[in-house]
CSV table of C-alpha atoms and ligand atoms in Angstrom, one decimal:
chain,number,residue,atom,x,y,z
A,420,MET,CA,-19.9,-26.5,-24.2
A,421,GLU,CA,-18.5,-30.0,-23.8
A,422,GLN,CA,-14.7,-30.5,-23.8
A,423,THR,CA,-13.3,-33.7,-25.3
A,424,GLY,CA,-9.7,-35.1,-25.9
A,425,GLY,CA,-6.6,-34.6,-23.7
A,426,GLY,CA,-2.9,-33.9,-23.8
A,427,GLY,CA,-1.2,-31.2,-25.9
A,428,SER,CA,-0.1,-32.9,-29.2
A,429,ALA,CA,-1.9,-32.2,-32.4
A,430,ALA,CA,-3.4,-35.7,-32.4
A,431,SER,CA,-4.9,-35.4,-28.9
A,432,GLN,CA,-5.7,-31.6,-29.3
A,433,LYS,CA,-8.3,-30.8,-26.7
A,434,THR,CA,-11.5,-29.5,-28.2
A,435,ALA,CA,-14.8,-28.1,-27.2
A,436,THR,CA,-18.0,-28.6,-29.3
A,437,LEU,CA,-20.2,-25.6,-30.0
A,438,THR,CA,-23.7,-26.7,-31.0
A,439,ASP,CA,-26.1,-24.3,-32.6
A,440,ASN,CA,-29.5,-25.7,-31.3
A,441,GLU,CA,-31.4,-23.7,-34.1
A,442,THR,CA,-29.5,-25.1,-37.1
A,443,GLY,CA,-28.1,-28.2,-35.4
A,444,ASP,CA,-24.6,-27.2,-36.7
A,445,GLN,CA,-21.7,-28.4,-34.6
A,446,LEU,CA,-18.3,-26.8,-34.5
A,447,GLU,CA,-15.1,-28.3,-32.9
A,448,LEU,CA,-13.2,-25.5,-31.2
A,449,PRO,CA,-9.5,-26.1,-30.2
A,450,VAL,CA,-8.9,-25.6,-26.5
A,451,LEU,CA,-5.6,-23.9,-25.8
A,452,GLU,CA,-3.8,-23.9,-22.5
A,453,GLY,CA,-1.3,-21.4,-21.3
A,454,SER,CA,1.4,-21.8,-18.7
A,455,LEU,CA,-0.9,-20.5,-16.0
A,456,GLY,CA,-4.4,-19.2,-15.8
A,457,PRO,CA,-7.7,-20.2,-17.6
A,458,ARG,CA,-7.8,-22.2,-20.8
A,459,VAL,CA,-9.1,-20.5,-23.9
A,460,TYR,CA,-11.5,-21.6,-26.7
A,461,ASP,CA,-9.8,-20.8,-29.9
A,462,ILE,CA,-12.6,-19.1,-32.1
A,463,ARG,CA,-10.4,-17.8,-34.8
A,464,LYS,CA,-12.1,-20.0,-37.4
A,465,LEU,CA,-15.6,-19.5,-36.0
A,466,HIS,CA,-16.7,-16.8,-38.5
A,467,GLY,CA,-15.3,-18.6,-41.4
A,468,GLN,CA,-17.0,-21.8,-40.6
A,469,THR,CA,-20.3,-20.5,-39.3
A,470,GLY,CA,-20.7,-16.9,-40.6
A,471,ALA,CA,-21.4,-15.9,-36.9
A,472,PHE,CA,-19.4,-13.6,-34.7
A,473,THR,CA,-18.9,-13.9,-30.9
A,474,TYR,CA,-20.2,-11.0,-28.9
A,475,ASP,CA,-18.3,-9.6,-25.9
A,476,PRO,CA,-18.4,-5.7,-25.5
A,477,GLY,CA,-15.8,-4.7,-22.8
A,478,PHE,CA,-14.1,-8.0,-23.5
A,479,THR,CA,-15.0,-9.5,-20.1
A,480,SER,CA,-14.5,-13.1,-21.5
A,481,THR,CA,-12.0,-12.4,-24.3
A,482,GLY,CA,-8.3,-13.2,-24.6
A,483,SER,CA,-7.0,-10.6,-27.2
A,484,CYS,CA,-3.5,-12.1,-27.4
A,485,ALA,CA,-0.9,-14.6,-26.1
A,486,SER,CA,1.6,-12.8,-23.8
A,487,ALA,CA,4.5,-14.0,-21.6
A,488,ILE,CA,5.0,-10.6,-19.8
A,489,THR,CA,2.5,-10.3,-16.9
A,490,PHE,CA,0.1,-12.8,-15.2
A,491,ILE,CA,-2.8,-11.8,-13.0
A,492,ASP,CA,-4.9,-14.2,-10.9
A,493,GLY,CA,-7.8,-12.1,-9.9
A,494,GLU,CA,-9.2,-14.6,-7.5
A,495,LYS,CA,-6.0,-15.0,-5.6
A,496,GLY,CA,-4.9,-11.4,-6.0
A,497,GLN,CA,-1.7,-12.4,-7.6
A,498,LEU,CA,0.4,-10.3,-10.0
A,499,LEU,CA,3.6,-11.7,-11.7
A,500,HIS,CA,6.0,-10.0,-14.0
A,501,ARG,CA,7.9,-12.7,-16.1
A,502,GLY,CA,7.1,-15.0,-13.1
A,503,TYR,CA,8.4,-12.7,-10.3
A,504,SER,CA,5.7,-11.6,-7.7
A,505,ILE,CA,5.0,-7.8,-7.5
A,506,GLU,CA,5.5,-8.1,-3.8
A,507,GLU,CA,9.1,-9.4,-4.3
A,508,LEU,CA,10.0,-6.9,-7.0
A,509,ALA,CA,8.6,-4.0,-4.9
A,510,GLU,CA,10.6,-5.1,-1.9
A,511,ASN,CA,13.9,-6.3,-3.6
A,512,SER,CA,14.2,-4.8,-7.0
A,513,ASP,CA,14.2,-1.3,-8.6
A,514,PHE,CA,12.4,0.3,-11.5
A,515,MET,CA,15.3,0.0,-14.0
A,516,GLU,CA,15.7,-3.6,-13.2
A,517,VAL,CA,11.9,-4.2,-13.7
A,518,CYS,CA,12.0,-2.3,-17.0
A,519,TYR,CA,14.8,-4.7,-18.2
A,520,LEU,CA,12.8,-7.7,-17.0
A,521,LEU,CA,9.6,-6.6,-18.7
A,522,LEU,CA,11.5,-5.8,-21.9
A,523,HIS,CA,13.9,-8.8,-22.0
A,524,GLY,CA,12.1,-11.5,-20.0
A,525,GLU,CA,14.9,-12.1,-17.5
A,526,LEU,CA,16.5,-10.3,-14.5
A,527,PRO,CA,19.7,-8.5,-15.8
A,528,THR,CA,23.2,-9.4,-14.7
A,529,ARG,CA,25.1,-6.6,-13.1
A,530,GLU,CA,26.7,-5.7,-16.4
A,531,GLU,CA,23.4,-5.9,-18.3
A,532,LYS,CA,21.7,-3.6,-15.8
A,533,ALA,CA,24.5,-1.1,-15.9
A,534,GLU,CA,24.4,-1.1,-19.8
A,535,PHE,CA,20.7,-0.7,-19.7
A,536,GLU,CA,20.7,2.1,-17.1
A,537,SER,CA,23.3,3.9,-19.2
A,538,ALA,CA,21.2,3.7,-22.4
A,539,ILE,CA,18.1,5.1,-20.5
A,540,THR,CA,20.2,7.8,-18.8
A,541,TYR,CA,21.7,9.1,-22.1
A,542,HIS,CA,18.3,9.3,-23.8
A,543,SER,CA,16.8,11.5,-21.2
A,544,MET,CA,17.0,14.9,-22.9
A,545,LEU,CA,14.4,16.1,-25.3
A,546,HIS,CA,15.1,17.8,-28.7
A,547,GLU,CA,15.3,21.5,-27.9
A,548,GLN,CA,12.4,22.1,-30.4
A,549,MET,CA,10.1,20.1,-28.2
A,550,LEU,CA,10.1,23.0,-25.7
A,551,TYR,CA,8.1,25.0,-28.2
A,552,PHE,CA,5.2,22.4,-27.9
A,553,PHE,CA,4.9,23.0,-24.2
A,554,ARG,CA,4.7,26.8,-24.8
A,555,GLY,CA,1.8,26.3,-27.1
A,556,PHE,CA,-0.5,25.1,-24.2
A,557,ARG,CA,-2.4,27.3,-21.8
A,558,ARG,CA,-0.7,27.3,-18.4
A,559,ASP,CA,-3.8,25.7,-16.9
A,560,ALA,CA,-3.9,22.8,-19.3
A,561,HIS,CA,-4.3,19.5,-17.6
A,562,PRO,CA,-0.7,17.8,-17.6
A,563,MET,CA,-2.2,14.7,-19.2
A,564,ALA,CA,-3.4,16.7,-22.1
A,565,VAL,CA,0.2,18.1,-22.4
A,566,MET,CA,1.6,14.5,-22.1
A,567,VAL,CA,-0.6,13.3,-24.9
A,568,GLY,CA,0.5,16.1,-27.1
A,569,ALA,CA,4.2,16.0,-26.3
A,570,VAL,CA,4.5,12.2,-26.7
A,571,GLY,CA,2.6,12.3,-30.0
A,572,ALA,CA,4.9,15.1,-31.0
A,573,LEU,CA,7.9,12.8,-30.5
A,574,SER,CA,6.7,10.9,-33.4
A,575,ALA,CA,7.8,13.8,-35.6
A,576,PHE,CA,11.3,13.8,-34.2
A,577,TYR,CA,12.9,10.5,-34.2
A,578,HIS,CA,12.9,9.1,-37.8
A,579,ASP,CA,15.9,6.9,-37.0
A,580,SER,CA,13.8,4.6,-34.7
A,581,THR,CA,10.5,4.3,-36.3
A,582,ASP,CA,11.2,1.4,-38.7
A,583,ILE,CA,9.4,-1.1,-36.5
A,584,THR,CA,10.6,-4.0,-38.6
A,585,ASP,CA,14.3,-3.4,-37.4
A,586,PRO,CA,14.9,-4.9,-34.0
A,587,HIS,CA,17.6,-2.3,-33.2
A,588,GLN,CA,15.3,0.6,-34.0
A,589,ARG,CA,12.5,-1.0,-31.9
A,590,MET,CA,14.9,-1.2,-29.0
A,591,VAL,CA,16.1,2.3,-29.5
A,592,ALA,CA,12.5,3.6,-29.6
A,593,SER,CA,11.8,1.7,-26.5
A,594,HIS,CA,14.7,3.2,-24.6
A,595,ARG,CA,13.8,6.6,-25.8
A,596,MET,CA,10.2,6.4,-24.6
A,597,ILE,CA,11.1,5.0,-21.2
A,598,SER,CA,13.9,7.6,-20.9
A,599,LYS,CA,12.0,10.8,-22.0
A,600,MET,CA,8.7,10.3,-20.1
A,601,PRO,CA,10.1,11.6,-16.8
A,602,THR,CA,11.6,14.6,-18.6
A,603,ILE,CA,8.2,15.3,-20.4
A,604,ALA,CA,6.3,14.8,-17.1
A,605,ALA,CA,8.4,17.1,-15.2
A,606,MET,CA,8.2,19.7,-17.9
A,607,ALA,CA,4.4,19.4,-17.9
A,608,TYR,CA,4.5,20.2,-14.2
A,609,LYS,CA,7.0,23.1,-14.4
A,610,PHE,CA,5.0,24.6,-17.3
A,611,SER,CA,1.8,24.4,-15.2
A,612,VAL,CA,3.5,26.3,-12.2
A,613,GLY,CA,5.3,28.8,-14.4
A,614,GLN,CA,8.8,27.6,-13.4
A,615,PRO,CA,11.7,27.2,-15.7
A,616,PHE,CA,12.3,23.7,-17.1
A,617,ILE,CA,15.0,21.8,-15.3
A,618,TYR,CA,17.2,19.6,-17.6
A,619,PRO,CA,17.9,16.0,-16.5
A,620,ARG,CA,21.2,15.1,-15.0
A,621,ASN,CA,23.3,12.0,-15.9
A,622,ASP,CA,24.5,11.5,-12.3
A,623,LEU,CA,21.2,10.7,-10.9
A,624,SER,CA,19.0,7.5,-10.9
A,625,TYR,CA,15.8,7.4,-12.8
A,626,ALA,CA,13.6,8.3,-9.8
A,627,GLU,CA,16.1,10.8,-8.4
A,628,ASN,CA,16.2,12.6,-11.8
A,629,PHE,CA,12.4,12.8,-12.0
A,630,LEU,CA,12.2,14.3,-8.5
A,631,TYR,CA,15.1,16.8,-9.4
A,632,MET,CA,13.5,17.9,-12.7
A,633,THR,CA,10.1,18.3,-10.9
A,634,PHE,CA,11.1,20.1,-7.7
A,635,ALA,CA,14.5,21.7,-8.2
A,636,VAL,CA,14.6,25.5,-9.0
A,637,PRO,CA,17.6,27.3,-10.6
A,638,THR,CA,18.0,29.6,-7.6
A,639,GLU,CA,19.1,27.0,-5.0
A,640,GLU,CA,20.5,23.5,-4.5
A,641,TYR,CA,17.9,20.7,-4.4
A,642,THR,CA,18.5,18.0,-1.9
A,643,ILE,CA,17.0,14.7,-3.0
A,644,SER,CA,15.5,12.7,-0.2
A,645,PRO,CA,16.5,9.1,-0.3
A,646,THR,CA,13.1,8.2,1.2
A,647,LEU,CA,11.2,10.0,-1.6
A,648,ALA,CA,13.5,8.6,-4.2
A,649,ARG,CA,12.8,5.1,-3.0
A,650,ALA,CA,9.1,5.6,-2.6
A,651,MET,CA,9.0,7.1,-6.1
A,652,ASP,CA,10.9,4.1,-7.5
A,653,ARG,CA,8.6,1.7,-5.8
A,654,ILE,CA,5.5,3.5,-7.1
A,655,PHE,CA,6.9,3.3,-10.5
A,656,ILE,CA,7.4,-0.5,-10.1
A,657,LEU,CA,3.8,-1.0,-8.9
A,658,HIS,CA,2.4,0.8,-12.0
A,659,ALA,CA,4.8,-0.7,-14.6
A,660,ASP,CA,2.5,-3.2,-16.3
A,661,HIS,CA,-0.8,-4.9,-15.9
A,662,GLU,CA,-1.6,-7.5,-18.7
A,663,GLN,CA,-4.2,-6.3,-21.2
A,664,ASN,CA,-5.8,-3.3,-19.4
A,665,ALA,CA,-7.6,-0.7,-21.5
A,666,SER,CA,-4.6,1.5,-22.2
A,667,THR,CA,-2.3,-1.4,-23.0
A,668,SER,CA,-4.9,-2.9,-25.3
A,669,THR,CA,-5.2,0.7,-26.9
A,670,VAL,CA,-1.4,0.6,-27.5
A,671,ARG,CA,-1.5,-2.9,-29.0
A,672,ILE,CA,-4.4,-2.0,-31.3
A,673,ALA,CA,-2.8,1.2,-32.5
A,674,GLY,CA,0.5,-0.6,-33.0
A,675,SER,CA,-1.2,-3.6,-35.0
A,676,SER,CA,-1.6,-1.2,-37.9
A,677,GLY,CA,2.2,-0.6,-37.8
A,678,ALA,CA,1.8,3.0,-36.6
A,679,ASN,CA,4.6,5.1,-35.3
A,680,PRO,CA,5.5,3.7,-31.8
A,681,PHE,CA,5.6,7.0,-30.2
A,682,ALA,CA,2.0,7.8,-31.5
A,683,CYS,CA,0.9,4.5,-30.2
A,684,ILE,CA,2.1,5.4,-26.6
A,685,ALA,CA,0.3,8.7,-27.0
A,686,ALA,CA,-2.9,6.7,-27.7
A,687,GLY,CA,-2.2,4.7,-24.5
A,688,ILE,CA,-1.8,7.9,-22.5
A,689,ALA,CA,-5.2,9.1,-23.8
A,690,SER,CA,-6.9,5.8,-22.7
A,691,LEU,CA,-5.2,5.9,-19.3
A,692,TRP,CA,-6.5,9.4,-18.6
A,693,GLY,CA,-10.1,8.2,-18.0
A,694,PRO,CA,-11.4,8.1,-14.3
A,695,ALA,CA,-12.4,4.5,-14.8
A,696,HIS,CA,-8.7,3.7,-15.4
A,697,GLY,CA,-5.6,5.5,-14.5
A,698,GLY,CA,-7.5,8.8,-13.9
A,699,ALA,CA,-8.9,7.1,-10.7
A,700,ASN,CA,-5.9,8.1,-8.6
A,701,GLN,CA,-6.8,11.7,-9.0
A,702,ALA,CA,-10.5,11.0,-8.6
A,703,VAL,CA,-9.9,9.1,-5.3
A,704,LEU,CA,-8.3,12.2,-3.7
A,705,GLU,CA,-11.2,14.4,-5.0
A,706,MET,CA,-13.6,11.8,-3.5
A,707,LEU,CA,-11.9,11.7,-0.1
A,708,GLU,CA,-11.7,15.5,0.0
A,709,GLU,CA,-15.5,15.6,-0.9
A,710,ILE,CA,-16.3,13.1,1.8
A,711,GLY,CA,-14.3,15.3,4.2
A,712,HIS,CA,-15.1,13.4,7.4
A,713,LYS,CA,-15.7,9.7,8.4
A,714,ASP,CA,-19.2,10.6,9.7
A,715,ARG,CA,-20.1,11.2,6.0
A,716,ILE,CA,-18.8,7.8,4.7
A,717,PRO,CA,-22.3,6.0,5.1
A,718,GLU,CA,-23.8,8.8,2.9
A,719,PHE,CA,-21.3,8.2,0.1
A,720,LEU,CA,-21.5,4.4,0.4
A,721,GLU,CA,-25.2,4.7,-0.1
A,722,ARG,CA,-24.6,6.9,-3.3
A,723,ALA,CA,-22.1,4.3,-4.6
A,724,LYS,CA,-24.8,1.6,-4.4
A,725,ASP,CA,-27.5,3.8,-5.9
A,726,LYS,CA,-27.8,2.9,-9.6
A,727,ASN,CA,-29.5,6.2,-10.3
A,728,ASP,CA,-26.4,8.0,-8.9
A,729,PRO,CA,-23.4,8.1,-11.2
A,730,PHE,CA,-21.1,8.3,-8.2
A,731,ARG,CA,-18.8,5.3,-7.7
A,732,LEU,CA,-16.4,4.6,-4.9
A,733,MET,CA,-13.2,5.6,-6.7
A,734,GLY,CA,-10.2,3.4,-6.1
A,735,PHE,CA,-12.5,0.4,-5.5
A,736,GLY,CA,-13.4,-2.4,-7.8
A,737,HIS,CA,-11.5,-4.0,-10.7
A,738,ARG,CA,-12.3,-6.0,-13.8
A,739,VAL,CA,-9.9,-8.8,-12.9
A,740,TYR,CA,-9.2,-8.6,-9.2
A,741,LYS,CA,-12.0,-10.2,-7.1
A,742,ASN,CA,-9.7,-10.0,-4.1
A,743,TYR,CA,-7.2,-7.4,-2.9
A,744,ASP,CA,-5.1,-5.8,-5.6
A,745,PRO,CA,-1.7,-6.8,-4.4
A,746,ARG,CA,-0.4,-3.4,-5.4
A,747,ALA,CA,-2.9,-1.7,-3.1
A,748,GLN,CA,-1.6,-3.7,-0.3
A,749,VAL,CA,2.0,-2.6,-0.9
A,750,LEU,CA,0.9,1.0,-1.4
A,751,ARG,CA,-1.0,1.0,1.8
A,752,GLN,CA,2.2,0.0,3.6
A,753,SER,CA,4.2,2.5,1.6
A,754,ALA,CA,1.7,5.2,2.6
A,755,HIS,CA,2.4,4.7,6.3
A,756,GLU,CA,6.1,4.6,5.7
A,757,VAL,CA,6.3,7.7,3.6
A,758,LEU,CA,3.9,9.8,5.7
A,759,ASP,CA,5.9,8.7,8.7
A,760,GLU,CA,9.2,9.7,7.1
A,761,LEU,CA,7.7,13.0,6.0
A,762,GLY,CA,6.4,13.7,9.6
A,763,LYS,CA,2.7,13.6,8.2
A,764,ARG,CA,1.9,10.5,10.3
A,765,ASP,CA,-1.5,11.9,11.2
A,766,ASP,CA,-2.6,12.8,7.6
A,767,PRO,CA,-6.4,13.0,7.9
A,768,LEU,CA,-6.8,11.7,4.4
A,769,LEU,CA,-5.1,8.4,5.2
A,770,ASP,CA,-7.2,7.9,8.3
A,771,LEU,CA,-10.3,8.6,6.2
A,772,ALA,CA,-9.1,6.2,3.5
A,773,MET,CA,-8.4,3.4,6.0
A,774,GLU,CA,-11.9,4.0,7.6
A,775,LEU,CA,-13.6,4.0,4.2
A,776,GLU,CA,-11.9,0.9,3.4
A,777,ARG,CA,-12.8,-0.8,6.7
A,778,ILE,CA,-16.5,0.1,6.4
A,779,ALA,CA,-16.8,-0.7,2.6
A,780,LEU,CA,-15.3,-4.2,3.2
A,781,GLU,CA,-17.9,-5.0,5.8
A,782,ASP,CA,-20.7,-3.9,3.5
A,783,ASP,CA,-22.7,-6.6,1.7
A,784,TYR,CA,-22.9,-4.6,-1.5
A,785,PHE,CA,-19.1,-4.5,-1.9
A,786,VAL,CA,-18.5,-8.0,-0.3
A,787,GLU,CA,-21.1,-9.6,-2.7
A,788,ARG,CA,-19.5,-7.9,-5.7
A,789,LYS,CA,-15.9,-8.5,-4.5
A,790,LEU,CA,-15.1,-4.9,-4.7
A,791,PHE,CA,-11.7,-4.3,-3.1
A,792,PRO,CA,-9.3,-1.3,-3.0
A,793,ASN,CA,-7.2,-1.2,-6.3
A,794,VAL,CA,-3.9,0.4,-7.1
A,795,ASP,CA,-5.4,3.8,-7.3
A,796,PHE,CA,-7.0,3.9,-3.8
A,797,TYR,CA,-3.8,4.7,-1.8
A,798,SER,CA,-1.4,6.1,-4.5
A,799,GLY,CA,-2.8,9.6,-4.4
A,800,ILE,CA,-2.4,10.0,-0.7
A,801,ILE,CA,1.3,9.2,-1.1
A,802,LEU,CA,1.8,11.3,-4.1
A,803,LYS,CA,0.0,14.3,-2.4
A,804,ALA,CA,2.3,13.9,0.7
A,805,MET,CA,5.4,13.8,-1.6
A,806,GLY,CA,4.3,17.3,-2.9
A,807,PHE,CA,2.6,16.4,-6.3
A,808,PRO,CA,-0.5,18.2,-7.2
A,809,ARG,CA,-3.4,16.0,-7.9
A,810,SER,CA,-3.4,16.8,-11.6
A,811,MET,CA,0.0,15.1,-11.8
A,812,PHE,CA,-1.1,11.7,-10.3
A,813,THR,CA,-2.2,10.2,-13.6
A,814,VAL,CA,0.8,11.6,-15.3
A,815,LEU,CA,3.0,9.6,-12.9
A,816,PHE,CA,1.0,6.5,-13.7
A,817,ALA,CA,1.6,7.1,-17.4
A,818,LEU,CA,5.3,7.7,-16.8
A,819,ALA,CA,5.5,4.3,-15.0
A,820,ARG,CA,3.2,2.5,-17.4
A,821,THR,CA,5.2,3.5,-20.4
A,822,VAL,CA,7.6,0.4,-19.9
A,823,GLY,CA,4.6,-1.9,-19.9
A,824,TRP,CA,3.1,-0.4,-23.0
A,825,VAL,CA,6.4,-0.6,-24.7
A,826,ALA,CA,7.1,-4.1,-23.7
A,827,GLN,CA,3.5,-5.3,-24.8
A,828,TRP,CA,3.9,-3.3,-28.1
A,829,LYS,CA,7.2,-4.9,-28.7
A,830,GLU,CA,5.9,-8.4,-27.9
A,831,MET,CA,3.0,-7.8,-30.4
A,832,ILE,CA,5.3,-6.6,-33.2
A,833,GLU,CA,7.5,-9.5,-32.7
A,834,ASP,CA,4.7,-12.0,-32.7
A,835,PRO,CA,5.0,-13.9,-36.1
A,836,GLY,CA,1.3,-14.4,-36.1
A,837,GLN,CA,0.6,-10.7,-35.5
A,838,ARG,CA,-2.2,-9.2,-37.7
A,839,ILE,CA,-4.1,-5.9,-37.6
A,840,SER,CA,-6.8,-5.8,-34.9
A,841,ARG,CA,-10.2,-5.4,-36.5
A,842,PRO,CA,-13.1,-6.5,-34.4
A,843,ARG,CA,-16.6,-6.9,-35.8
A,844,GLN,CA,-20.0,-5.9,-34.3
A,845,LEU,CA,-23.6,-6.8,-33.7
A,846,TYR,CA,-25.4,-4.5,-36.1
A,847,THR,CA,-28.6,-2.8,-34.7
A,848,GLY,CA,-29.2,-0.1,-37.2
A,849,TYR,CA,-31.5,0.4,-40.2
A,850,GLY,CA,-31.6,-2.1,-43.1
A,851,PRO,CA,-31.1,-0.7,-46.6
A,852,ARG,CA,-33.5,2.3,-47.3
A,853,PRO,CA,-33.8,4.9,-50.2
A,854,TYR,CA,-32.3,8.4,-50.0
A,855,VAL,CA,-34.9,11.2,-49.2
A,856,PRO,CA,-34.4,14.4,-51.0
A,857,LEU,CA,-34.2,17.5,-48.7
A,858,ASP,CA,-37.6,19.0,-49.9
A,859,GLN,CA,-39.3,15.8,-49.0
A,860,ARG,CA,-38.2,15.5,-45.3
B,762,SDX,C1,-7.1,0.7,-13.1
B,762,SDX,O1,-7.6,-3.1,-16.1
B,762,SDX,C2,-6.6,-2.9,-15.3
B,762,SDX,O2,-5.8,-3.7,-15.1
B,762,SDX,C3,-6.5,-1.4,-14.8
B,762,SDX,C4,-5.5,-1.2,-13.8
B,762,SDX,C5,-4.1,-1.2,-14.5
B,762,SDX,O3,-3.1,-1.3,-13.7
B,762,SDX,O4,-4.0,-1.0,-15.7
B,762,SDX,O5,-5.5,-2.0,-12.7
B,762,SDX,C6,-5.6,0.3,-13.3
B,762,SDX,O6,-7.7,1.2,-13.9
B,762,SDX,C7,-7.7,0.4,-11.8
B,762,SDX,C8,-9.3,0.7,-11.7
B,762,SDX,C9,-9.3,2.2,-11.3
B,762,SDX,N1,-10.7,2.7,-11.4
B,762,SDX,C10,-11.5,3.0,-10.4
B,762,SDX,O7,-11.1,2.8,-9.3
B,762,SDX,C11,-12.9,3.5,-10.8
B,762,SDX,C12,-13.9,2.8,-9.8
B,762,SDX,N2,-14.1,1.4,-10.3
B,762,SDX,C13,-15.2,1.1,-11.1
B,762,SDX,O8,-15.4,2.1,-12.2
B,762,SDX,C14,-15.0,-0.4,-11.7
B,762,SDX,O9,-14.8,-1.2,-10.7
B,762,SDX,C15,-14.1,-0.7,-12.8
B,762,SDX,C16,-14.1,0.2,-13.9
B,762,SDX,C17,-12.6,-0.7,-12.2
B,762,SDX,C18,-14.3,-2.1,-13.3
B,762,SDX,O10,-15.4,-2.1,-13.9
B,762,SDX,P1,-16.1,-3.4,-14.4
B,762,SDX,O11,-15.2,-4.5,-14.5
B,762,SDX,O12,-16.8,-3.1,-15.7
B,762,SDX,O13,-17.2,-3.7,-13.4
B,762,SDX,P2,-18.6,-3.4,-13.4
B,762,SDX,O14,-18.9,-1.9,-13.7
B,762,SDX,O15,-19.5,-4.4,-14.2
B,762,SDX,O16,-19.2,-3.7,-11.8
B,762,SDX,C19,-19.7,-4.8,-11.3
B,762,SDX,C20,-20.7,-4.4,-10.4
B,762,SDX,C21,-21.7,-3.3,-10.9
B,762,SDX,O17,-22.8,-3.5,-10.0
B,762,SDX,P3,-24.1,-4.4,-10.5
B,762,SDX,O18,-24.5,-3.8,-11.9
B,762,SDX,O19,-23.6,-5.8,-10.6
B,762,SDX,O20,-25.2,-4.3,-9.5
B,762,SDX,O21,-20.0,-3.7,-9.2
B,762,SDX,C22,-20.4,-2.3,-9.2
B,762,SDX,C23,-21.0,-2.0,-10.5
B,762,SDX,O22,-22.1,-1.0,-10.4
B,762,SDX,N3,-19.1,-1.5,-9.0
B,762,SDX,C24,-19.1,-0.5,-8.2
B,762,SDX,C25,-17.8,0.0,-8.3
B,762,SDX,N4,-17.1,-0.8,-9.2
B,762,SDX,C26,-18.0,-1.8,-9.6
B,762,SDX,N5,-20.0,0.1,-7.4
B,762,SDX,C27,-19.5,1.1,-6.7
B,762,SDX,N6,-18.3,1.7,-6.7
B,762,SDX,C28,-17.3,1.0,-7.6
B,762,SDX,N7,-16.1,1.5,-7.5
């Protein structure tokens, strides 16, 4: 693929030439450049001009959209939200401010932040009828199954915020989703442990409210630990958005048909649940508990390398990061801080995780494939220390990622060039053949 031309104006539009060596056909493809990151070959006219499709299962080389929300440089291990580094946001910002930034593109003024926080606070209650949905589940239902069902059910409630062509209704729907996810997550937990639901309070911050709804009981005062609230808020920031990952792409594709926004978020929750994606944080803890002792690490590393063994080192590897996931770096630091604060400094799981990371990063298999710890490697250790059961780990990921899904959904809806997503395929099935009557088969 040769690249010709230069500059950005139409006259000097950069192009690349695709040559089909069988037919001799040549196609000029526009080369588009973003503000950061790789340039792209614009193939939108390829099928119309050649009759051929491109082929990229798993989308390893495909840009599905233009977006200004999040930028990832996998080689550098860099993550920016609207240009601000995840390290600086985790250190200096809070989750409500990051939500505003992702939705509106700029850090809020003091007044804008106060107004946004008030809008989120005053949408945190659920319609009382929603409680009946929870009671329809078995008590041992996985909380992610409850989340998918409950969020999907929200699409039956808020008919005043589902006209996605109305900017005001889009913003109200966005606020409702961000605001109600902690309430739904906490209720999923309470239902699973047989405790009464705790209603949100308007005098608490977003993270404080979630901890309160999750861990308070009606029989006594619940004292919110500032350390846990800060750790919770930081964990939410680190999971807020991550470009076009599987669950975000699911939300975008669902939303591209004009579907109800709550139903689109339910689709994103379903995708995030998978162990290759957000479900990895629960799988990491299960893996660490199965390894049990650092003497068994070599055995599990050998299994991870064995192509005949489905076992993978959970919390390691990433489609984009070929360096440290910057979120994992922050979470490793937070793990030490939270465990120290909780008096669990010598948590054997953290020691085991650190030793596993050390050994893996010296192993050629992982080094050659640039497999580093990702966001899920340390998060479960912190969440377990904070008192969450492992079945709630991915629920917390979904809670935090809701703002990313909503911001990406909103950007897609507001894109004037937006069309329904409808990929094609490489067909490998039968050609046309006559029907065979039952008595002749
Ligand atoms: C998240 O996309 C995002 O942005 C996601 C996320 C977000 O914020 O939204 O960052 C959140 O989902 C993080 C990832 C959590 N998943 C896990 O930790 C599960 C374990 N990781 C792997 O399943 C895997 O690394 C993926 C799914 C994360 C990435 O898969 P890819 O990009 O399809 O990579 P691959 O399977 O092609 O792997 C390349 C090679 C293969 O070996 P070879 O065929 O080249 O010999 O690396 C190997 C893989 O077998 N490999 C692993 C491995 N991950 C990749 N081998 C052992 N253990 C692993 N964890």
